[in-house]
Amino acid sequence: MRLSVLDLVPVRTDQSTADALAATVKLAQTADRLGFTRYWVAEHHNMPAVGATSPPVLLAYLAAHTSRVRLGSGGVMLPNHAPLAVAEQFALLEAAAPGRIDLGIGRAPGSDPVTSVLLRGGAGRDDRDIENFPDYLDQVRAMMSSRGVQVQLRDGDYLLKATPAAVSEPRLWLLGSSMYSAQLAAAKGLPYVFAHHFSGQGTEEALAYYRANFTPSPLCAEPTTFLTVNAAVAESHDEAIALMLPNLQMMARLRTGRPLGAVELVEDASANQVSDAEQRIIDGSLRRAVVGAPAEAAGQIRELAEHFGVDEVMVNPVASAHRGTDPATAPGREQTLELLAKELF
């Protein structure tokens, strides 16, 4: 089985952004050393608990600190950006780290409405960017290729390339958590990743539709998919639960409309009082997560892969830390990868 990593660059209450980035570098190097297939980073904006705002910038940094693992975006929220800018960024990453770059693209804003508008300057993001999403995908794909794309102008065609002399192209993936993304990935013949870690709703239906309706393309000859899952693994079940609790409480606050802060330390989360509504969200998230001692967690991943028919699972290591931990490290997150690798590789 292949295992990969999704990293939102969580920022704990004891960390600065610099600390969180230092911990992410160590985590990426751990994944690289252990033999994980991919290491993807996300795009979220104006969130106190998330340090990953610009996937291409962060990926360039990680490429300089790793040697083997594939690096990618999970994902770039395409309606936030001009397609040419995305194509140029990832074509350049591919030129710098050939054969190691994945471009995962999503449609969601990854932010609040105000930030989403401001990302696109004065004109802002609007409904046309959502409506044009399928065309934007085609534009990014064409501009990253060695052939480029012909832009039709009044006085003739204009050849546009993301880089002047591309030799290889990033692997394009479509990300989603709904039937829309499954339908689009199947129609365009793209590899597809379902964000099971985010909601866990509709995973089976989306993957089944994608496989049944897939149209082969030059990018992908047959249905290719995997899914994401939150994970915390420790030497004991209780310790794994304790390490995951800060993330669970944060997500419960998000979904009940409460203000968000940085990810709490284990001791602070254990002392919190939560509402009945928040507890129901926490319980549901725990049922979808990979959490426990090594053999227990490995069994959960095998069961997940078998149930959804995938041969690759991408874990989002969400373990927090105990008070007194070096702020520039994330030992619970590294331990999650180490223990899973021992059981599954």
CSV table of C-alpha atoms in Angstrom, one decimal:
chain,number,residue,atom,x,y,z
A,1,MET,CA,0.0,0.0,0.0
A,2,ARG,CA,1.1,3.5,-0.8
A,3,LEU,CA,0.9,6.2,2.0
A,4,SER,CA,1.1,9.9,1.4
A,5,VAL,CA,0.9,13.0,3.6
A,6,LEU,CA,-1.3,16.1,3.6
A,7,ASP,CA,0.0,19.0,5.6
A,8,LEU,CA,-2.0,22.2,6.4
A,9,VAL,CA,1.0,23.5,8.4
A,10,PRO,CA,-1.0,23.8,11.6
A,11,VAL,CA,0.1,26.6,14.0
A,12,ARG,CA,-0.1,25.7,17.7
A,13,THR,CA,-0.7,28.3,20.5
A,14,ASP,CA,3.0,27.9,21.4
A,15,GLN,CA,4.3,28.5,17.9
A,16,SER,CA,5.1,31.4,15.6
A,17,THR,CA,4.6,31.0,11.9
A,18,ALA,CA,8.4,30.4,11.6
A,19,ASP,CA,8.1,27.6,14.2
A,20,ALA,CA,5.3,26.0,12.3
A,21,LEU,CA,7.3,26.1,9.0
A,22,ALA,CA,10.3,24.6,10.7
A,23,ALA,CA,8.2,21.8,12.0
A,24,THR,CA,6.8,21.2,8.5
A,25,VAL,CA,10.3,20.9,7.0
A,26,LYS,CA,11.1,18.2,9.6
A,27,LEU,CA,7.9,16.4,8.9
A,28,ALA,CA,8.5,16.5,5.1
A,29,GLN,CA,12.0,15.2,5.6
A,30,THR,CA,10.5,12.4,7.8
A,31,ALA,CA,8.1,11.5,5.0
A,32,ASP,CA,10.9,11.6,2.4
A,33,ARG,CA,13.1,9.3,4.5
A,34,LEU,CA,10.4,6.8,5.3
A,35,GLY,CA,9.3,6.2,1.8
A,36,PHE,CA,5.9,8.1,1.7
A,37,THR,CA,4.7,8.6,-1.9
A,38,ARG,CA,3.6,12.2,-1.8
A,39,TYR,CA,3.7,15.3,0.4
A,40,TRP,CA,1.0,17.8,-0.3
A,41,VAL,CA,0.3,21.2,1.2
A,42,ALA,CA,-2.9,23.2,1.2
A,43,GLU,CA,-4.2,26.6,0.4
A,44,HIS,CA,-6.1,28.3,3.3
A,45,HIS,CA,-6.2,32.0,4.0
A,46,ASN,CA,-6.7,34.2,7.0
A,47,MET,CA,-7.0,31.3,9.5
A,48,PRO,CA,-5.0,31.5,12.8
A,49,ALA,CA,-4.5,27.8,12.9
A,50,VAL,CA,-3.2,27.2,9.4
A,51,GLY,CA,0.1,28.4,8.0
A,52,ALA,CA,-0.2,27.0,4.5
A,53,THR,CA,-1.4,30.0,2.4
A,54,SER,CA,0.7,29.7,-0.8
A,55,PRO,CA,1.3,26.1,-2.1
A,56,PRO,CA,3.9,27.0,-4.8
A,57,VAL,CA,6.0,29.1,-2.4
A,58,LEU,CA,6.0,26.4,0.3
A,59,LEU,CA,6.6,23.6,-2.2
A,60,ALA,CA,9.7,25.3,-3.6
A,61,TYR,CA,11.0,25.6,0.0
A,62,LEU,CA,10.3,21.9,0.7
A,63,ALA,CA,11.9,20.8,-2.6
A,64,ALA,CA,15.1,22.3,-1.4
A,65,HIS,CA,15.0,20.2,1.8
A,66,THR,CA,13.9,16.8,0.4
A,67,SER,CA,15.2,14.5,-2.3
A,68,ARG,CA,12.7,11.8,-3.3
A,69,VAL,CA,9.1,12.3,-2.2
A,70,ARG,CA,6.6,13.8,-4.7
A,71,LEU,CA,5.5,17.3,-3.7
A,72,GLY,CA,2.2,18.8,-4.5
A,73,SER,CA,-0.8,21.0,-3.7
A,74,GLY,CA,-3.8,19.7,-1.9
A,75,GLY,CA,-4.8,22.0,-3.4
A,76,VAL,CA,-4.5,25.2,-5.3
A,77,MET,CA,-8.0,26.8,-5.2
A,78,LEU,CA,-8.1,27.8,-8.9
A,79,PRO,CA,-10.9,30.4,-8.9
A,80,ASN,CA,-8.7,32.4,-6.5
A,81,HIS,CA,-6.0,32.8,-9.2
A,82,ALA,CA,-5.3,33.6,-12.8
A,83,PRO,CA,-4.8,30.2,-14.7
A,84,LEU,CA,-1.6,31.5,-16.3
A,85,ALA,CA,-0.1,32.3,-12.9
A,86,VAL,CA,-0.8,28.8,-11.6
A,87,ALA,CA,0.5,27.2,-14.8
A,88,GLU,CA,3.8,29.3,-14.6
A,89,GLN,CA,4.3,28.5,-10.9
A,90,PHE,CA,3.9,24.8,-11.2
A,91,ALA,CA,5.7,24.4,-14.5
A,92,LEU,CA,8.7,26.2,-12.9
A,93,LEU,CA,8.5,23.9,-9.9
A,94,GLU,CA,8.5,20.9,-12.3
A,95,ALA,CA,11.6,22.3,-14.1
A,96,ALA,CA,13.4,22.7,-10.7
A,97,ALA,CA,12.3,19.2,-9.4
A,98,PRO,CA,11.5,17.2,-12.5
A,99,GLY,CA,9.2,14.2,-11.9
A,100,ARG,CA,8.4,15.2,-8.4
A,101,ILE,CA,5.6,17.8,-8.7
A,102,ASP,CA,1.8,17.2,-8.4
A,103,LEU,CA,-0.7,20.0,-9.1
A,104,GLY,CA,-3.8,19.3,-7.2
A,105,ILE,CA,-6.6,21.7,-8.0
A,106,GLY,CA,-9.8,22.5,-6.2
A,107,ARG,CA,-12.8,24.8,-6.7
A,108,ALA,CA,-13.6,25.9,-3.1
A,109,PRO,CA,-12.4,29.3,-1.8
A,110,GLY,CA,-10.3,28.1,1.0
A,111,SER,CA,-11.1,31.2,2.9
A,112,ASP,CA,-13.8,33.6,4.1
A,113,PRO,CA,-15.7,35.6,1.5
A,114,VAL,CA,-13.8,38.9,2.1
A,115,THR,CA,-10.4,37.3,1.8
A,116,SER,CA,-11.6,35.4,-1.3
A,117,VAL,CA,-12.5,38.6,-3.1
A,118,LEU,CA,-9.3,40.4,-2.1
A,119,LEU,CA,-7.1,37.6,-3.4
A,120,ARG,CA,-8.1,38.6,-7.0
A,121,GLY,CA,-7.5,42.3,-6.5
A,122,GLY,CA,-10.0,45.1,-7.3
A,123,ALA,CA,-12.2,42.9,-9.5
A,124,GLY,CA,-12.3,40.1,-7.0
A,125,ARG,CA,-13.5,36.6,-7.4
A,126,ASP,CA,-17.1,36.2,-8.6
A,127,ASP,CA,-19.5,33.7,-9.9
A,128,ARG,CA,-17.9,33.7,-13.4
A,129,ASP,CA,-14.7,32.2,-11.9
A,130,ILE,CA,-16.8,29.3,-10.6
A,131,GLU,CA,-18.7,28.9,-13.9
A,132,ASN,CA,-15.4,28.9,-15.8
A,133,PHE,CA,-13.6,26.4,-13.6
A,134,PRO,CA,-13.7,23.6,-16.2
A,135,ASP,CA,-12.2,25.9,-18.8
A,136,TYR,CA,-9.6,27.1,-16.4
A,137,LEU,CA,-8.5,23.5,-15.8
A,138,ASP,CA,-8.0,23.0,-19.5
A,139,GLN,CA,-6.1,26.3,-19.8
A,140,VAL,CA,-3.7,25.4,-17.0
A,141,ARG,CA,-3.1,21.9,-18.4
A,142,ALA,CA,-2.4,23.3,-21.9
A,143,MET,CA,-0.1,26.1,-20.8
A,144,MET,CA,2.1,23.8,-18.7
A,145,SER,CA,2.7,21.5,-21.7
A,146,SER,CA,5.7,21.8,-24.0
A,147,ARG,CA,3.2,22.6,-26.8
A,148,GLY,CA,1.7,25.6,-25.0
A,149,VAL,CA,-1.7,27.0,-26.1
A,150,GLN,CA,-2.7,29.1,-29.0
A,151,VAL,CA,-4.7,32.2,-27.9
A,152,GLN,CA,-6.9,33.6,-30.6
A,153,LEU,CA,-6.6,37.3,-31.2
A,154,ARG,CA,-8.1,39.6,-33.8
A,155,ASP,CA,-4.9,39.8,-35.8
A,156,GLY,CA,-4.0,36.1,-35.5
A,157,ASP,CA,-3.0,33.4,-33.0
A,158,TYR,CA,-0.6,34.0,-30.1
A,159,LEU,CA,1.4,31.1,-28.6
A,160,LEU,CA,1.4,31.1,-24.8
A,161,LYS,CA,3.6,28.8,-22.7
A,162,ALA,CA,4.1,28.6,-18.9
A,163,THR,CA,7.8,28.1,-19.4
A,164,PRO,CA,9.8,28.6,-22.5
A,165,ALA,CA,11.2,25.0,-22.9
A,166,ALA,CA,9.2,22.5,-20.8
A,167,VAL,CA,10.6,19.0,-20.8
A,168,SER,CA,8.2,17.4,-18.4
A,169,GLU,CA,4.8,18.4,-16.9
A,170,PRO,CA,3.5,18.3,-13.3
A,171,ARG,CA,0.9,15.6,-12.7
A,172,LEU,CA,-2.5,17.2,-12.7
A,173,TRP,CA,-5.1,16.0,-10.1
A,174,LEU,CA,-8.7,17.2,-9.4
A,175,LEU,CA,-9.6,17.5,-5.8
A,176,GLY,CA,-13.1,17.6,-4.4
A,177,SER,CA,-15.6,16.6,-1.7
A,178,SER,CA,-18.8,16.5,-3.8
A,179,MET,CA,-20.4,14.9,-6.8
A,180,TYR,CA,-19.5,17.9,-8.9
A,181,SER,CA,-15.8,17.2,-8.7
A,182,ALA,CA,-16.4,13.4,-9.3
A,183,GLN,CA,-18.4,14.2,-12.5
A,184,LEU,CA,-15.8,16.7,-13.8
A,185,ALA,CA,-12.8,14.4,-13.1
A,186,ALA,CA,-14.6,11.5,-14.9
A,187,ALA,CA,-15.5,13.7,-17.9
A,188,LYS,CA,-12.0,15.1,-18.3
A,189,GLY,CA,-10.2,11.9,-17.6
A,190,LEU,CA,-8.3,13.3,-14.6
A,191,PRO,CA,-7.0,11.5,-11.6
A,192,TYR,CA,-9.2,12.3,-8.6
A,193,VAL,CA,-8.7,12.8,-4.9
A,194,PHE,CA,-11.7,12.9,-2.5
A,195,ALA,CA,-11.3,15.0,0.7
A,196,HIS,CA,-12.6,12.4,3.1
A,197,HIS,CA,-10.7,14.1,5.9
A,198,PHE,CA,-12.9,17.1,5.6
A,199,SER,CA,-16.4,15.8,5.8
A,200,GLY,CA,-16.6,12.1,5.1
A,201,GLN,CA,-19.9,12.6,3.5
A,202,GLY,CA,-20.5,11.1,0.0
A,203,THR,CA,-17.1,9.5,-0.4
A,204,GLU,CA,-18.4,6.2,-1.6
A,205,GLU,CA,-20.9,7.7,-4.0
A,206,ALA,CA,-18.4,10.1,-5.5
A,207,LEU,CA,-15.7,7.4,-6.1
A,208,ALA,CA,-18.3,5.0,-7.5
A,209,TYR,CA,-19.6,7.6,-10.0
A,210,TYR,CA,-16.0,8.6,-11.0
A,211,ARG,CA,-15.0,5.0,-11.7
A,212,ALA,CA,-18.2,4.1,-13.6
A,213,ASN,CA,-18.2,7.2,-15.8
A,214,PHE,CA,-14.4,7.7,-16.4
A,215,THR,CA,-13.4,8.8,-19.9
A,216,PRO,CA,-9.8,7.9,-20.7
A,217,SER,CA,-7.5,10.8,-21.6
A,218,PRO,CA,-3.9,11.4,-22.5
A,219,LEU,CA,-3.4,12.3,-18.8
A,220,CYS,CA,-4.9,9.2,-17.4
A,221,ALA,CA,-5.8,5.9,-19.1
A,222,GLU,CA,-7.9,4.5,-16.3
A,223,PRO,CA,-9.6,5.7,-13.1
A,224,THR,CA,-6.9,6.8,-10.6
A,225,THR,CA,-7.9,7.9,-7.2
A,226,PHE,CA,-7.1,8.0,-3.5
A,227,LEU,CA,-8.6,9.7,-0.4
A,228,THR,CA,-7.4,11.7,2.6
A,229,VAL,CA,-8.0,11.0,6.3
A,230,ASN,CA,-7.1,12.7,9.5
A,231,ALA,CA,-4.6,10.7,11.6
A,232,ALA,CA,-2.9,10.6,15.0
A,233,VAL,CA,-0.9,7.5,16.0
A,234,ALA,CA,0.9,7.0,19.3
A,235,GLU,CA,2.2,4.1,21.4
A,236,SER,CA,-1.2,3.9,23.2
A,237,HIS,CA,-4.8,4.5,22.1
A,238,ASP,CA,-5.4,7.0,24.9
A,239,GLU,CA,-2.4,9.1,24.0
A,240,ALA,CA,-3.4,9.1,20.3
A,241,ILE,CA,-6.9,10.4,21.3
A,242,ALA,CA,-5.3,13.1,23.5
A,243,LEU,CA,-3.0,14.3,20.7
A,244,MET,CA,-5.9,14.5,18.3
A,245,LEU,CA,-8.4,16.2,20.6
A,246,PRO,CA,-7.1,19.8,20.0
A,247,ASN,CA,-7.8,19.4,16.3
A,248,LEU,CA,-11.2,17.8,16.9
A,249,GLN,CA,-12.2,20.7,19.1
A,250,MET,CA,-11.0,23.3,16.6
A,251,MET,CA,-13.1,21.7,13.8
A,252,ALA,CA,-16.1,21.5,16.1
A,253,ARG,CA,-15.8,25.3,16.8
A,254,LEU,CA,-15.5,25.9,13.1
A,255,ARG,CA,-18.6,24.0,12.2
A,256,THR,CA,-20.7,25.6,15.0
A,257,GLY,CA,-19.7,29.1,14.1
A,258,ARG,CA,-17.4,29.9,17.0
A,259,PRO,CA,-14.3,32.0,16.7
A,260,LEU,CA,-11.1,30.1,15.8
A,261,GLY,CA,-7.7,30.4,17.3
A,262,ALA,CA,-4.4,28.5,17.0
A,263,VAL,CA,-4.3,24.8,17.7
A,264,GLU,CA,-4.3,24.3,21.4
A,265,LEU,CA,-1.8,22.2,23.3
A,266,VAL,CA,-3.0,18.8,24.7
A,267,GLU,CA,-3.2,20.0,28.3
A,268,ASP,CA,-5.4,22.9,27.4
A,269,ALA,CA,-7.8,20.9,25.2
A,270,SER,CA,-8.3,18.3,27.8
A,271,ALA,CA,-9.5,21.0,30.3
A,272,ASN,CA,-12.1,22.5,27.8
A,273,GLN,CA,-15.8,22.2,28.2
A,274,VAL,CA,-17.6,21.5,25.0
A,275,SER,CA,-21.3,21.9,24.0
A,276,ASP,CA,-23.5,18.9,23.1
A,277,ALA,CA,-23.4,20.0,19.5
A,278,GLU,CA,-19.6,20.2,19.5
A,279,GLN,CA,-19.4,16.8,21.1
A,280,ARG,CA,-21.5,15.3,18.4
A,281,ILE,CA,-19.1,16.7,15.8
A,282,ILE,CA,-16.1,15.5,17.7
A,283,ASP,CA,-17.6,12.0,17.9
A,284,GLY,CA,-18.4,11.9,14.2
A,285,SER,CA,-14.9,13.1,13.3
A,286,LEU,CA,-13.3,10.4,15.5
A,287,ARG,CA,-15.3,7.7,13.7
A,288,ARG,CA,-13.9,8.8,10.4
A,289,ALA,CA,-10.3,9.3,11.6
A,290,VAL,CA,-7.3,7.0,11.8
A,291,VAL,CA,-6.5,7.1,15.5
A,292,GLY,CA,-4.9,4.7,18.0
A,293,ALA,CA,-1.9,2.5,18.7
A,294,PRO,CA,0.2,1.4,15.7
A,295,ALA,CA,-1.4,-1.9,14.9
A,296,GLU,CA,-4.9,-0.5,15.5
A,297,ALA,CA,-4.3,2.5,13.3
A,298,ALA,CA,-2.7,0.4,10.5
A,299,GLY,CA,-5.7,-1.8,10.6
A,300,GLN,CA,-8.0,1.2,10.2
A,301,ILE,CA,-6.0,2.3,7.1
A,302,ARG,CA,-6.2,-1.1,5.5
A,303,GLU,CA,-9.9,-1.3,6.2
A,304,LEU,CA,-10.4,2.2,4.7
A,305,ALA,CA,-8.4,1.3,1.6
A,306,GLU,CA,-10.3,-1.9,1.1
A,307,HIS,CA,-13.7,-0.4,1.7
A,308,PHE,CA,-13.2,2.4,-0.8
A,309,GLY,CA,-11.1,0.4,-3.3
A,310,VAL,CA,-8.0,2.5,-3.2
A,311,ASP,CA,-4.3,1.5,-3.1
A,312,GLU,CA,-3.1,4.8,-1.7
A,313,VAL,CA,-4.2,6.7,1.4
A,314,MET,CA,-3.1,10.3,2.2
A,315,VAL,CA,-2.9,10.9,5.9
A,316,ASN,CA,-3.3,14.4,7.5
A,317,PRO,CA,-1.3,14.1,10.7
A,318,VAL,CA,-3.2,16.3,13.1
A,319,ALA,CA,-1.5,15.4,16.4
A,320,SER,CA,-0.9,18.5,18.6
A,321,ALA,CA,1.8,18.6,21.3
A,322,HIS,CA,2.3,18.6,25.0
A,323,ARG,CA,3.3,21.7,27.0
A,324,GLY,CA,7.1,22.1,27.0
A,325,THR,CA,7.6,20.8,23.4
A,326,ASP,CA,10.2,22.6,21.3
A,327,PRO,CA,8.0,25.0,19.3
A,328,ALA,CA,10.0,24.3,16.1
A,329,THR,CA,9.0,20.7,16.2
A,330,ALA,CA,5.9,18.5,16.0
A,331,PRO,CA,6.9,15.2,17.6
A,332,GLY,CA,3.3,13.8,17.6
A,333,ARG,CA,3.0,14.4,13.8
A,334,GLU,CA,6.4,12.8,13.1
A,335,GLN,CA,5.5,9.9,15.4
A,336,THR,CA,2.3,9.3,13.4
A,337,LEU,CA,4.3,8.9,10.2
A,338,GLU,CA,7.0,6.8,11.9
A,339,LEU,CA,4.6,4.3,13.5
A,340,LEU,CA,2.5,3.9,10.4
A,341,ALA,CA,5.5,3.3,8.2
A,342,LYS,CA,6.7,0.5,10.6
A,343,GLU,CA,3.3,-1.2,10.3
A,344,LEU,CA,2.6,-0.7,6.6
A,345,PHE,CA,5.8,-0.5,4.7
